[in-house]
Amino acid sequence: MDLAVRLTPAASMDGFDGPVTDAAGVTRLKARVRAVAENNKANRAIENLIAKRLKIGKSAVSVISGEKSRSKIIRIAGDPDDLVTGLKGLSD
């Protein structure tokens, strides 16, 4: 399953702020991490945050597009039904 994310690095805290529609009309999950956007630290942080919240292994989550952009596509491996249920609770 692929997840579109709008990431804010160097935030005051890690978390999810719910869905947001960008200028191109794409709906993305708005997320923030404390890690800075250098040496892929923010990418690793969002991968770890998603894995932790979905209670899956870190290796099951990877940034596949947008490594140097705030708009990212993140691939999540696992049972689609379980992932959908877990993703619904991310912005709570």
Coordinates of C-alpha atoms in Angstrom, one line a residue:
M1 CA 0.0 0.0 0.0
D2 CA 1.3 3.5 -0.9
L3 CA 0.6 6.5 1.3
A4 CA 0.9 10.1 0.2
V5 CA 2.4 12.3 2.9
R6 CA 3.1 16.0 3.3
L7 CA 6.0 16.1 5.8
T8 CA 7.1 19.0 8.0
P9 CA 10.7 18.4 9.3
A10 CA 12.2 20.1 12.3
A11 CA 8.8 20.4 14.1
S12 CA 8.4 20.7 17.8
M13 CA 7.0 17.2 18.1
D14 CA 6.3 14.1 16.0
G15 CA 2.8 13.4 14.9
F16 CA 0.0 13.5 12.3
D17 CA -2.4 16.3 11.6
G18 CA -4.9 14.6 9.4
P19 CA -5.5 14.9 5.6
V20 CA -4.7 18.0 3.6
T21 CA -5.2 18.7 -0.1
D22 CA -2.3 20.2 -1.9
A23 CA -2.3 22.7 -4.8
A24 CA -2.4 19.8 -7.4
G25 CA -5.5 18.4 -5.8
V26 CA -3.8 15.4 -4.2
T27 CA -4.9 14.5 -0.7
R28 CA -2.0 13.7 1.6
L29 CA -1.6 12.8 5.3
K30 CA 0.0 15.9 7.0
A31 CA 2.8 14.7 9.3
R32 CA 5.6 16.3 11.3
V33 CA 8.8 15.0 12.7
R34 CA 11.4 16.6 15.0
A35 CA 14.3 15.3 12.8
V36 CA 15.9 17.8 10.4
A37 CA 15.8 17.5 6.7
E38 CA 19.5 16.6 6.1
N39 CA 21.1 13.3 5.4
N40 CA 17.7 11.6 5.1
K41 CA 17.1 12.0 8.9
A42 CA 13.5 13.3 8.3
N43 CA 12.8 10.4 5.9
R44 CA 13.9 7.8 8.4
A45 CA 12.0 9.6 11.2
I46 CA 8.7 9.4 9.3
E47 CA 9.3 5.8 8.4
N48 CA 9.9 5.0 12.1
L49 CA 6.9 7.0 13.2
I50 CA 4.5 5.3 10.8
A51 CA 5.9 1.8 11.7
K52 CA 5.5 2.5 15.4
R53 CA 2.0 3.8 15.1
L54 CA 0.9 0.9 12.9
K55 CA 2.8 -1.6 15.1
I56 CA 4.7 -3.1 12.3
G57 CA 8.4 -3.6 11.6
K58 CA 10.5 -0.6 10.5
S59 CA 11.6 -2.5 7.4
A60 CA 8.0 -2.7 6.2
V61 CA 7.9 1.2 5.7
S62 CA 10.0 3.0 3.1
V63 CA 10.0 6.4 1.3
I64 CA 9.8 5.5 -2.4
S65 CA 9.3 9.0 -3.8
G66 CA 10.1 12.5 -2.7
E67 CA 13.2 11.9 -0.8
K68 CA 14.2 15.6 -1.1
S69 CA 10.7 17.0 -1.1
R70 CA 8.1 17.7 1.6
S71 CA 5.6 15.7 -0.5
K72 CA 6.4 12.0 -0.3
I73 CA 5.0 8.6 -1.2
I74 CA 5.6 6.0 1.4
R75 CA 5.2 2.3 0.8
I76 CA 3.9 0.2 3.6
A77 CA 4.1 -3.6 3.4
G78 CA 1.5 -5.7 5.2
D79 CA -2.1 -6.9 5.1
P80 CA -4.2 -4.2 3.3
D81 CA -7.2 -4.5 5.7
D82 CA -5.0 -4.2 8.8
L83 CA -3.2 -1.2 7.3
V84 CA -6.4 0.6 6.4
T85 CA -7.7 0.2 9.9
G86 CA -4.4 1.4 11.4
L87 CA -4.1 4.4 9.0
K88 CA -7.6 5.6 10.0
G89 CA -6.3 6.1 13.5
L90 CA -3.1 7.9 12.7
S91 CA -4.6 11.4 13.0
D92 CA -6.3 10.8 16.3

